[in-house]
Amino acid sequence: MNVSLLSDKYLVRRIDYSDIAKVYELCCNNSLYYQHCPPFVSTQSIIDDMSALPPNKDFFDKYYVGYYEGDKLIAVMDLIMAYPDESTAFVGFFMTDTSVQNNGIGSTIIDELCAALYHIGVSSLRLGWVKGNPQAEHFWHKNRFIETGTTYDTDSYTVVVAQRVL
Ligand SMILES: CC(C)(COP(=O)(O)OP(=O)(O)OC[C@H]1O[C@@H](n2cnc3c(N)ncnc32)[C@H](O)[C@@H]1OP(=O)(O)O)[C@@H](O)C(=O)NCCC(=O)NCCS
């Protein structure tokens, strides 16, 4: 997949090692997220996320991308294609820069993503949020994600699985 097709409004490109400092800067201001989903971000956790894969997936289907407005990194997304099944894509991580939040940019990015995925034959988009994170829950509900009924527990929090039919 050509990641530049994921948005008409923003430049989308894969994050590489030279971008880690910018990703860290974007993440570390999102303290509410890390209160619900510890541990707090570190350079190492970003490096780990860049190569993290769900079970039985390989790098071919992983897109760890940045959204740019000019030179400014405004959002980071971890997208896995064909997971958990062939016709579903999965967002493992999505975060916008606090300086641009609550202006509809996150929703625009998700709408554009859904349209681009639909165009290439994906029929649903799935993700999870940490139960009790009001910002994440409100955002995903606003963007038409509906709980599947599945939750899973980690040592520190419960993840609510949700999806949007495209
Ligand atoms: C969730 C996130 C991606 C939204 O990005 P954004 O660019 O602000 O998105 P939008 O402007 O399109 O929408 C934000 C919505 O969240 C709401 N919101 C913001 N903070 C909130 C809070 N603490 N509690 C409840 N709702 C909140 C806003 O009011 C807005 O909804 P509204 O339009 O109905 O008023 C961004 O807040 C973020 O990166 N948060 C940290 C990471 C995260 O939680 N990611 C998703 C978790 S899986």
PDB file of N, CA and C in Angstrom, residues 21-110:
ATOM      1  N   ALA A  21      12.741  11.327  17.742  1.00  0.00           N
ATOM      2  CA  ALA A  21      12.688  12.462  18.678  1.00  0.00           C
ATOM      3  C   ALA A  21      11.383  13.238  18.505  1.00  0.00           C
ATOM      4  N   LYS A  22      10.960  13.408  17.263  1.00  0.00           N
ATOM      5  CA  LYS A  22       9.696  14.124  17.003  1.00  0.00           C
ATOM      6  C   LYS A  22       8.497  13.327  17.523  1.00  0.00           C
ATOM      7  N   VAL A  23       8.550  12.018  17.343  1.00  0.00           N
ATOM      8  CA  VAL A  23       7.450  11.174  17.842  1.00  0.00           C
ATOM      9  C   VAL A  23       7.405  11.268  19.370  1.00  0.00           C
ATOM     10  N   TYR A  24       8.568  11.233  19.981  1.00  0.00           N
ATOM     11  CA  TYR A  24       8.627  11.327  21.451  1.00  0.00           C
ATOM     12  C   TYR A  24       8.013  12.645  21.925  1.00  0.00           C
ATOM     13  N   GLU A  25       8.367  13.717  21.271  1.00  0.00           N
ATOM     14  CA  GLU A  25       7.835  15.035  21.628  1.00  0.00           C
ATOM     15  C   GLU A  25       6.311  15.056  21.528  1.00  0.00           C
ATOM     16  N   LEU A  26       5.798  14.481  20.451  1.00  0.00           N
ATOM     17  CA  LEU A  26       4.341  14.442  20.263  1.00  0.00           C
ATOM     18  C   LEU A  26       3.684  13.628  21.383  1.00  0.00           C
ATOM     19  N   CYS A  27       4.285  12.475  21.674  1.00  0.00           N
ATOM     20  CA  CYS A  27       3.660  11.558  22.642  1.00  0.00           C
ATOM     21  C   CYS A  27       3.723  12.099  24.064  1.00  0.00           C
ATOM     22  N   CYS A  28       4.847  12.696  24.432  1.00  0.00           N
ATOM     23  CA  CYS A  28       5.052  12.944  25.857  1.00  0.00           C
ATOM     24  C   CYS A  28       4.134  14.026  26.420  1.00  0.00           C
ATOM     25  N   ASN A  29       3.479  14.792  25.552  1.00  0.00           N
ATOM     26  CA  ASN A  29       2.507  15.768  26.066  1.00  0.00           C
ATOM     27  C   ASN A  29       1.116  15.161  26.281  1.00  0.00           C
ATOM     28  N   ASN A  30       0.923  13.932  25.813  1.00  0.00           N
ATOM     29  CA  ASN A  30      -0.384  13.276  25.951  1.00  0.00           C
ATOM     30  C   ASN A  30      -0.459  12.492  27.267  1.00  0.00           C
ATOM     31  N   SER A  31      -0.349  13.216  28.371  1.00  0.00           N
ATOM     32  CA  SER A  31      -0.227  12.527  29.658  1.00  0.00           C
ATOM     33  C   SER A  31      -1.472  11.715  30.025  1.00  0.00           C
ATOM     34  N   LEU A  32      -2.661  12.200  29.624  1.00  0.00           N
ATOM     35  CA  LEU A  32      -3.888  11.473  29.969  1.00  0.00           C
ATOM     36  C   LEU A  32      -3.855  10.044  29.418  1.00  0.00           C
ATOM     37  N   TYR A  33      -3.357   9.926  28.192  1.00  0.00           N
ATOM     38  CA  TYR A  33      -3.280   8.607  27.562  1.00  0.00           C
ATOM     39  C   TYR A  33      -2.416   7.657  28.397  1.00  0.00           C
ATOM     40  N   TYR A  34      -1.259   8.162  28.827  1.00  0.00           N
ATOM     41  CA  TYR A  34      -0.330   7.275  29.551  1.00  0.00           C
ATOM     42  C   TYR A  34      -0.770   7.011  30.988  1.00  0.00           C
ATOM     43  N   GLN A  35      -1.626   7.919  31.517  1.00  0.00           N
ATOM     44  CA  GLN A  35      -2.216   7.602  32.828  1.00  0.00           C
ATOM     45  C   GLN A  35      -3.065   6.340  32.722  1.00  0.00           C
ATOM     46  N   HIS A  36      -3.758   6.204  31.595  1.00  0.00           N
ATOM     47  CA  HIS A  36      -4.633   5.045  31.402  1.00  0.00           C
ATOM     48  C   HIS A  36      -3.885   3.863  30.802  1.00  0.00           C
ATOM     49  N   CYS A  37      -2.826   4.145  30.078  1.00  0.00           N
ATOM     50  CA  CYS A  37      -2.127   3.093  29.342  1.00  0.00           C
ATOM     51  C   CYS A  37      -0.623   3.181  29.639  1.00  0.00           C
ATOM     52  N   PRO A  38      -0.237   2.859  30.892  1.00  0.00           N
ATOM     53  CA  PRO A  38       1.180   2.939  31.238  1.00  0.00           C
ATOM     54  C   PRO A  38       1.959   1.801  30.575  1.00  0.00           C
ATOM     55  N   PRO A  39       3.283   1.838  30.485  1.00  0.00           N
ATOM     56  CA  PRO A  39       4.137   2.894  31.049  1.00  0.00           C
ATOM     57  C   PRO A  39       4.208   4.125  30.148  1.00  0.00           C
ATOM     58  N   PHE A  40       4.719   5.222  30.713  1.00  0.00           N
ATOM     59  CA  PHE A  40       4.900   6.453  29.965  1.00  0.00           C
ATOM     60  C   PHE A  40       5.849   6.201  28.791  1.00  0.00           C
ATOM     61  N   VAL A  41       5.632   6.965  27.705  1.00  0.00           N
ATOM     62  CA  VAL A  41       6.462   6.792  26.498  1.00  0.00           C
ATOM     63  C   VAL A  41       7.948   7.013  26.782  1.00  0.00           C
ATOM     64  N   SER A  42       8.772   6.282  26.050  1.00  0.00           N
ATOM     65  CA  SER A  42      10.229   6.496  26.082  1.00  0.00           C
ATOM     66  C   SER A  42      10.738   6.280  24.660  1.00  0.00           C
ATOM     67  N   THR A  43      11.965   6.688  24.422  1.00  0.00           N
ATOM     68  CA  THR A  43      12.549   6.435  23.101  1.00  0.00           C
ATOM     69  C   THR A  43      12.504   4.939  22.797  1.00  0.00           C
ATOM     70  N   GLN A  44      12.817   4.144  23.820  1.00  0.00           N
ATOM     71  CA  GLN A  44      12.824   2.696  23.608  1.00  0.00           C
ATOM     72  C   GLN A  44      11.430   2.153  23.295  1.00  0.00           C
ATOM     73  N   SER A  45      10.408   2.701  23.969  1.00  0.00           N
ATOM     74  CA  SER A  45       9.049   2.175  23.692  1.00  0.00           C
ATOM     75  C   SER A  45       8.623   2.521  22.263  1.00  0.00           C
ATOM     76  N   ILE A  46       9.097   3.664  21.759  1.00  0.00           N
ATOM     77  CA  ILE A  46       8.784   4.016  20.357  1.00  0.00           C
ATOM     78  C   ILE A  46       9.510   3.046  19.412  1.00  0.00           C
ATOM     79  N   ILE A  47      10.767   2.783  19.702  1.00  0.00           N
ATOM     80  CA  ILE A  47      11.517   1.818  18.872  1.00  0.00           C
ATOM     81  C   ILE A  47      10.807   0.455  18.895  1.00  0.00           C
ATOM     82  N   ASP A  48      10.353   0.059  20.074  1.00  0.00           N
ATOM     83  CA  ASP A  48       9.643  -1.234  20.181  1.00  0.00           C
ATOM     84  C   ASP A  48       8.348  -1.207  19.362  1.00  0.00           C
ATOM     85  N   ASP A  49       7.615  -0.083  19.459  1.00  0.00           N
ATOM     86  CA  ASP A  49       6.346   0.026  18.712  1.00  0.00           C
ATOM     87  C   ASP A  49       6.582  -0.027  17.204  1.00  0.00           C
ATOM     88  N   MET A  50       7.716   0.503  16.775  1.00  0.00           N
ATOM     89  CA  MET A  50       8.008   0.520  15.336  1.00  0.00           C
ATOM     90  C   MET A  50       8.127  -0.886  14.767  1.00  0.00           C
ATOM     91  N   SER A  51       8.422  -1.849  15.650  1.00  0.00           N
ATOM     92  CA  SER A  51       8.558  -3.222  15.146  1.00  0.00           C
ATOM     93  C   SER A  51       7.533  -4.181  15.759  1.00  0.00           C
ATOM     94  N   ALA A  52       6.620  -3.632  16.595  1.00  0.00           N
ATOM     95  CA  ALA A  52       5.643  -4.514  17.255  1.00  0.00           C
ATOM     96  C   ALA A  52       4.643  -5.060  16.233  1.00  0.00           C
ATOM     97  N   LEU A  53       4.323  -6.328  16.361  1.00  0.00           N
ATOM     98  CA  LEU A  53       3.374  -6.975  15.451  1.00  0.00           C
ATOM     99  C   LEU A  53       2.418  -7.865  16.230  1.00  0.00           C
ATOM    100  N   PRO A  54       1.161  -7.920  15.800  1.00  0.00           N
ATOM    101  CA  PRO A  54       0.259  -8.894  16.411  1.00  0.00           C
ATOM    102  C   PRO A  54       0.718 -10.317  16.055  1.00  0.00           C
ATOM    103  N   PRO A  55       0.149 -11.300  16.756  1.00  0.00           N
ATOM    104  CA  PRO A  55       0.526 -12.683  16.480  1.00  0.00           C
ATOM    105  C   PRO A  55       0.306 -13.064  15.013  1.00  0.00           C
ATOM    106  N   ASN A  56       1.237 -13.786  14.472  1.00  0.00           N
ATOM    107  CA  ASN A  56       1.137 -14.320  13.099  1.00  0.00           C
ATOM    108  C   ASN A  56       1.118 -13.259  11.990  1.00  0.00           C
ATOM    109  N   LYS A  57       1.589 -12.047  12.299  1.00  0.00           N
ATOM    110  CA  LYS A  57       1.684 -11.022  11.264  1.00  0.00           C
ATOM    111  C   LYS A  57       3.154 -10.737  10.965  1.00  0.00           C
ATOM    112  N   ASP A  58       3.409 -10.241   9.753  1.00  0.00           N
ATOM    113  CA  ASP A  58       4.789  -9.834   9.464  1.00  0.00           C
ATOM    114  C   ASP A  58       4.815  -8.378   8.991  1.00  0.00           C
ATOM    115  N   PHE A  59       6.018  -7.880   8.752  1.00  0.00           N
ATOM    116  CA  PHE A  59       6.191  -6.450   8.462  1.00  0.00           C
ATOM    117  C   PHE A  59       5.499  -5.996   7.186  1.00  0.00           C
ATOM    118  N   PHE A  60       5.245  -6.930   6.319  1.00  0.00           N
ATOM    119  CA  PHE A  60       4.592  -6.584   5.061  1.00  0.00           C
ATOM    120  C   PHE A  60       3.284  -5.823   5.310  1.00  0.00           C
ATOM    121  N   ASP A  61       2.587  -6.184   6.392  1.00  0.00           N
ATOM    122  CA  ASP A  61       1.274  -5.587   6.673  1.00  0.00           C
ATOM    123  C   ASP A  61       1.324  -4.459   7.693  1.00  0.00           C
ATOM    124  N   LYS A  62       2.514  -4.061   8.112  1.00  0.00           N
ATOM    125  CA  LYS A  62       2.608  -3.030   9.163  1.00  0.00           C
ATOM    126  C   LYS A  62       2.995  -1.676   8.585  1.00  0.00           C
ATOM    127  N   TYR A  63       2.254  -0.653   9.005  1.00  0.00           N
ATOM    128  CA  TYR A  63       2.521   0.719   8.557  1.00  0.00           C
ATOM    129  C   TYR A  63       2.546   1.620   9.787  1.00  0.00           C
ATOM    130  N   TYR A  64       3.729   1.975  10.207  1.00  0.00           N
ATOM    131  CA  TYR A  64       3.885   2.896  11.347  1.00  0.00           C
ATOM    132  C   TYR A  64       4.185   4.256  10.726  1.00  0.00           C
ATOM    133  N   VAL A  65       3.160   5.123  10.706  1.00  0.00           N
ATOM    134  CA  VAL A  65       3.264   6.321   9.867  1.00  0.00           C
ATOM    135  C   VAL A  65       3.085   7.612  10.656  1.00  0.00           C
ATOM    136  N   GLY A  66       3.634   8.673  10.077  1.00  0.00           N
ATOM    137  CA  GLY A  66       3.439  10.016  10.614  1.00  0.00           C
ATOM    138  C   GLY A  66       2.619  10.833   9.641  1.00  0.00           C
ATOM    139  N   TYR A  67       1.778  11.710  10.190  1.00  0.00           N
ATOM    140  CA  TYR A  67       1.006  12.672   9.394  1.00  0.00           C
ATOM    141  C   TYR A  67       1.644  14.036   9.602  1.00  0.00           C
ATOM    142  N   TYR A  68       1.928  14.721   8.511  1.00  0.00           N
ATOM    143  CA  TYR A  68       2.631  16.005   8.583  1.00  0.00           C
ATOM    144  C   TYR A  68       1.799  17.115   7.969  1.00  0.00           C
ATOM    145  N   GLU A  69       1.824  18.259   8.656  1.00  0.00           N
ATOM    146  CA  GLU A  69       1.280  19.493   8.078  1.00  0.00           C
ATOM    147  C   GLU A  69       2.503  20.369   7.869  1.00  0.00           C
ATOM    148  N   GLY A  70       2.918  20.507   6.624  1.00  0.00           N
ATOM    149  CA  GLY A  70       4.230  21.117   6.382  1.00  0.00           C
ATOM    150  C   GLY A  70       5.293  20.224   7.003  1.00  0.00           C
ATOM    151  N   ASP A  71       6.153  20.836   7.816  1.00  0.00           N
ATOM    152  CA  ASP A  71       7.221  20.075   8.482  1.00  0.00           C
ATOM    153  C   ASP A  71       6.790  19.507   9.826  1.00  0.00           C
ATOM    154  N   LYS A  72       5.601  19.912  10.259  1.00  0.00           N
ATOM    155  CA  LYS A  72       5.195  19.566  11.625  1.00  0.00           C
ATOM    156  C   LYS A  72       4.501  18.205  11.676  1.00  0.00           C
ATOM    157  N   LEU A  73       5.035  17.358  12.533  1.00  0.00           N
ATOM    158  CA  LEU A  73       4.400  16.055  12.763  1.00  0.00           C
ATOM    159  C   LEU A  73       3.158  16.299  13.609  1.00  0.00           C
ATOM    160  N   ILE A  74       1.974  15.979  13.062  1.00  0.00           N
ATOM    161  CA  ILE A  74       0.742  16.256  13.819  1.00  0.00           C
ATOM    162  C   ILE A  74       0.059  14.989  14.325  1.00  0.00           C
ATOM    163  N   ALA A  75       0.437  13.832  13.767  1.00  0.00           N
ATOM    164  CA  ALA A  75      -0.194  12.593  14.243  1.00  0.00           C
ATOM    165  C   ALA A  75       0.683  11.390  13.919  1.00  0.00           C
ATOM    166  N   VAL A  76       0.533  10.368  14.729  1.00  0.00           N
ATOM    167  CA  VAL A  76       1.249   9.104  14.521  1.00  0.00           C
ATOM    168  C   VAL A  76       0.223   7.976  14.561  1.00  0.00           C
ATOM    169  N   MET A  77       0.379   7.033  13.642  1.00  0.00           N
ATOM    170  CA  MET A  77      -0.547   5.904  13.603  1.00  0.00           C
ATOM    171  C   MET A  77       0.207   4.605  13.324  1.00  0.00           C
ATOM    172  N   ASP A  78      -0.219   3.566  14.016  1.00  0.00           N
ATOM    173  CA  ASP A  78       0.280   2.223  13.730  1.00  0.00           C
ATOM    174  C   ASP A  78      -0.878   1.449  13.110  1.00  0.00           C
ATOM    175  N   LEU A  79      -0.733   1.122  11.847  1.00  0.00           N
ATOM    176  CA  LEU A  79      -1.815   0.460  11.108  1.00  0.00           C
ATOM    177  C   LEU A  79      -1.349  -0.927  10.667  1.00  0.00           C
ATOM    178  N   ILE A  80      -2.176  -1.915  10.955  1.00  0.00           N
ATOM    179  CA  ILE A  80      -1.886  -3.289  10.529  1.00  0.00           C
ATOM    180  C   ILE A  80      -2.976  -3.716   9.559  1.00  0.00           C
ATOM    181  N   MET A  81      -2.567  -4.094   8.377  1.00  0.00           N
ATOM    182  CA  MET A  81      -3.541  -4.544   7.381  1.00  0.00           C
ATOM    183  C   MET A  81      -3.841  -6.032   7.601  1.00  0.00           C
ATOM    184  N   ALA A  82      -5.041  -6.414   7.150  1.00  0.00           N
ATOM    185  CA  ALA A  82      -5.452  -7.827   7.198  1.00  0.00           C
ATOM    186  C   ALA A  82      -5.272  -8.436   8.583  1.00  0.00           C
ATOM    187  N   TYR A  83      -5.809  -7.763   9.578  1.00  0.00           N
ATOM    188  CA  TYR A  83      -5.785  -8.264  10.937  1.00  0.00           C
ATOM    189  C   TYR A  83      -7.038  -7.783  11.667  1.00  0.00           C
ATOM    190  N   PRO A  84      -7.731  -8.606  12.401  1.00  0.00           N
ATOM    191  CA  PRO A  84      -7.445 -10.022  12.646  1.00  0.00           C
ATOM    192  C   PRO A  84      -7.893 -10.957  11.524  1.00  0.00           C
ATOM    193  N   ASP A  85      -8.557 -10.424  10.499  1.00  0.00           N
ATOM    194  CA  ASP A  85      -8.875 -11.277   9.345  1.00  0.00           C
ATOM    195  C   ASP A  85      -8.595 -10.502   8.068  1.00  0.00           C
ATOM    196  N   GLU A  86      -8.682 -11.180   6.958  1.00  0.00           N
ATOM    197  CA  GLU A  86      -8.257 -10.635   5.660  1.00  0.00           C
ATOM    198  C   GLU A  86      -8.942  -9.308   5.321  1.00  0.00           C
ATOM    199  N   SER A  87     -10.219  -9.153   5.710  1.00  0.00           N
ATOM    200  CA  SER A  87     -10.971  -7.965   5.270  1.00  0.00           C
ATOM    201  C   SER A  87     -10.995  -6.849   6.330  1.00  0.00           C
ATOM    202  N   THR A  88     -10.224  -7.025   7.393  1.00  0.00           N
ATOM    203  CA  THR A  88     -10.216  -6.043   8.482  1.00  0.00           C
ATOM    204  C   THR A  88      -8.827  -5.429   8.623  1.00  0.00           C
ATOM    205  N   ALA A  89      -8.781  -4.132   8.868  1.00  0.00           N
ATOM    206  CA  ALA A  89      -7.518  -3.475   9.221  1.00  0.00           C
ATOM    207  C   ALA A  89      -7.582  -3.081  10.698  1.00  0.00           C
ATOM    208  N   PHE A  90      -6.427  -2.875  11.296  1.00  0.00           N
ATOM    209  CA  PHE A  90      -6.366  -2.675  12.744  1.00  0.00           C
ATOM    210  C   PHE A  90      -5.478  -1.472  13.059  1.00  0.00           C
ATOM    211  N   VAL A  91      -6.010  -0.552  13.862  1.00  0.00           N
ATOM    212  CA  VAL A  91      -5.193   0.576  14.329  1.00  0.00           C
ATOM    213  C   VAL A  91      -4.651   0.212  15.715  1.00  0.00           C
ATOM    214  N   GLY A  92      -3.349   0.021  15.796  1.00  0.00           N
ATOM    215  CA  GLY A  92      -2.732  -0.357  17.070  1.00  0.00           C
ATOM    216  C   GLY A  92      -2.421   0.845  17.939  1.00  0.00           C
ATOM    217  N   PHE A  93      -2.312   2.014  17.303  1.00  0.00           N
ATOM    218  CA  PHE A  93      -1.953   3.234  18.035  1.00  0.00           C
ATOM    219  C   PHE A  93      -2.335   4.426  17.173  1.00  0.00           C
ATOM    220  N   PHE A  94      -2.938   5.429  17.811  1.00  0.00           N
ATOM    221  CA  PHE A  94      -3.209   6.671  17.087  1.00  0.00           C
ATOM    222  C   PHE A  94      -3.143   7.822  18.079  1.00  0.00           C
ATOM    223  N   MET A  95      -2.378   8.829  17.737  1.00  0.00           N
ATOM    224  CA  MET A  95      -2.211   9.965  18.648  1.00  0.00           C
ATOM    225  C   MET A  95      -1.973  11.224  17.828  1.00  0.00           C
ATOM    226  N   THR A  96      -2.617  12.321  18.268  1.00  0.00           N
ATOM    227  CA  THR A  96      -2.358  13.611  17.622  1.00  0.00           C
ATOM    228  C   THR A  96      -1.555  14.499  18.568  1.00  0.00           C
ATOM    229  N   ASP A  97      -0.916  15.493  17.987  1.00  0.00           N
ATOM    230  CA  ASP A  97      -0.141  16.434  18.794  1.00  0.00           C
ATOM    231  C   ASP A  97      -1.106  17.292  19.618  1.00  0.00           C
ATOM    232  N   THR A  98      -0.787  17.490  20.889  1.00  0.00           N
ATOM    233  CA  THR A  98      -1.723  18.232  21.760  1.00  0.00           C
ATOM    234  C   THR A  98      -1.983  19.649  21.227  1.00  0.00           C
ATOM    235  N   SER A  99      -1.031  20.214  20.524  1.00  0.00           N
ATOM    236  CA  SER A  99      -1.194  21.595  20.039  1.00  0.00           C
ATOM    237  C   SER A  99      -2.276  21.713  18.968  1.00  0.00           C
ATOM    238  N   VAL A 100      -2.666  20.582  18.370  1.00  0.00           N
ATOM    239  CA  VAL A 100      -3.700  20.655  17.314  1.00  0.00           C
ATOM    240  C   VAL A 100      -4.989  19.926  17.718  1.00  0.00           C
ATOM    241  N   GLN A 101      -5.047  19.428  18.941  1.00  0.00           N
ATOM    242  CA  GLN A 101      -6.209  18.615  19.335  1.00  0.00           C
ATOM    243  C   GLN A 101      -7.490  19.449  19.470  1.00  0.00           C
ATOM    244  N   ASN A 102      -8.604  18.733  19.356  1.00  0.00           N
ATOM    245  CA  ASN A 102      -9.953  19.302  19.503  1.00  0.00           C
ATOM    246  C   ASN A 102     -10.295  20.294  18.389  1.00  0.00           C
ATOM    247  N   ASN A 103      -9.672  20.094  17.249  1.00  0.00           N
ATOM    248  CA  ASN A 103      -9.990  20.892  16.062  1.00  0.00           C
ATOM    249  C   ASN A 103     -10.534  20.028  14.933  1.00  0.00           C
ATOM    250  N   GLY A 104     -10.822  18.766  15.216  1.00  0.00           N
ATOM    251  CA  GLY A 104     -11.362  17.883  14.186  1.00  0.00           C
ATOM    252  C   GLY A 104     -10.306  17.184  13.340  1.00  0.00           C
ATOM    253  N   ILE A 105      -9.032  17.421  13.635  1.00  0.00           N
ATOM    254  CA  ILE A 105      -7.975  16.830  12.795  1.00  0.00           C
ATOM    255  C   ILE A 105      -7.934  15.303  12.956  1.00  0.00           C
ATOM    256  N   GLY A 106      -8.044  14.832  14.187  1.00  0.00           N
ATOM    257  CA  GLY A 106      -8.042  13.383  14.401  1.00  0.00           C
ATOM    258  C   GLY A 106      -9.179  12.719  13.640  1.00  0.00           C
ATOM    259  N   SER A 107     -10.368  13.328  13.697  1.00  0.00           N
ATOM    260  CA  SER A 107     -11.524  12.751  12.997  1.00  0.00           C
ATOM    261  C   SER A 107     -11.338  12.797  11.487  1.00  0.00           C
ATOM    262  N   THR A 108     -10.758  13.879  10.981  1.00  0.00           N
ATOM    263  CA  THR A 108     -10.496  13.975   9.541  1.00  0.00           C
ATOM    264  C   THR A 108      -9.545  12.864   9.103  1.00  0.00           C
ATOM    265  N   ILE A 109      -8.499  12.646   9.892  1.00  0.00           N
ATOM    266  CA  ILE A 109      -7.520  11.600   9.554  1.00  0.00           C
ATOM    267  C   ILE A 109      -8.197  10.221   9.524  1.00  0.00           C
ATOM    268  N   ILE A 110      -9.063   9.967  10.501  1.00  0.00           N
ATOM    269  CA  ILE A 110      -9.731   8.657  10.556  1.00  0.00           C
ATOM    270  C   ILE A 110     -10.733   8.510   9.404  1.00  0.00           C
TER     271      ILE A 110
END
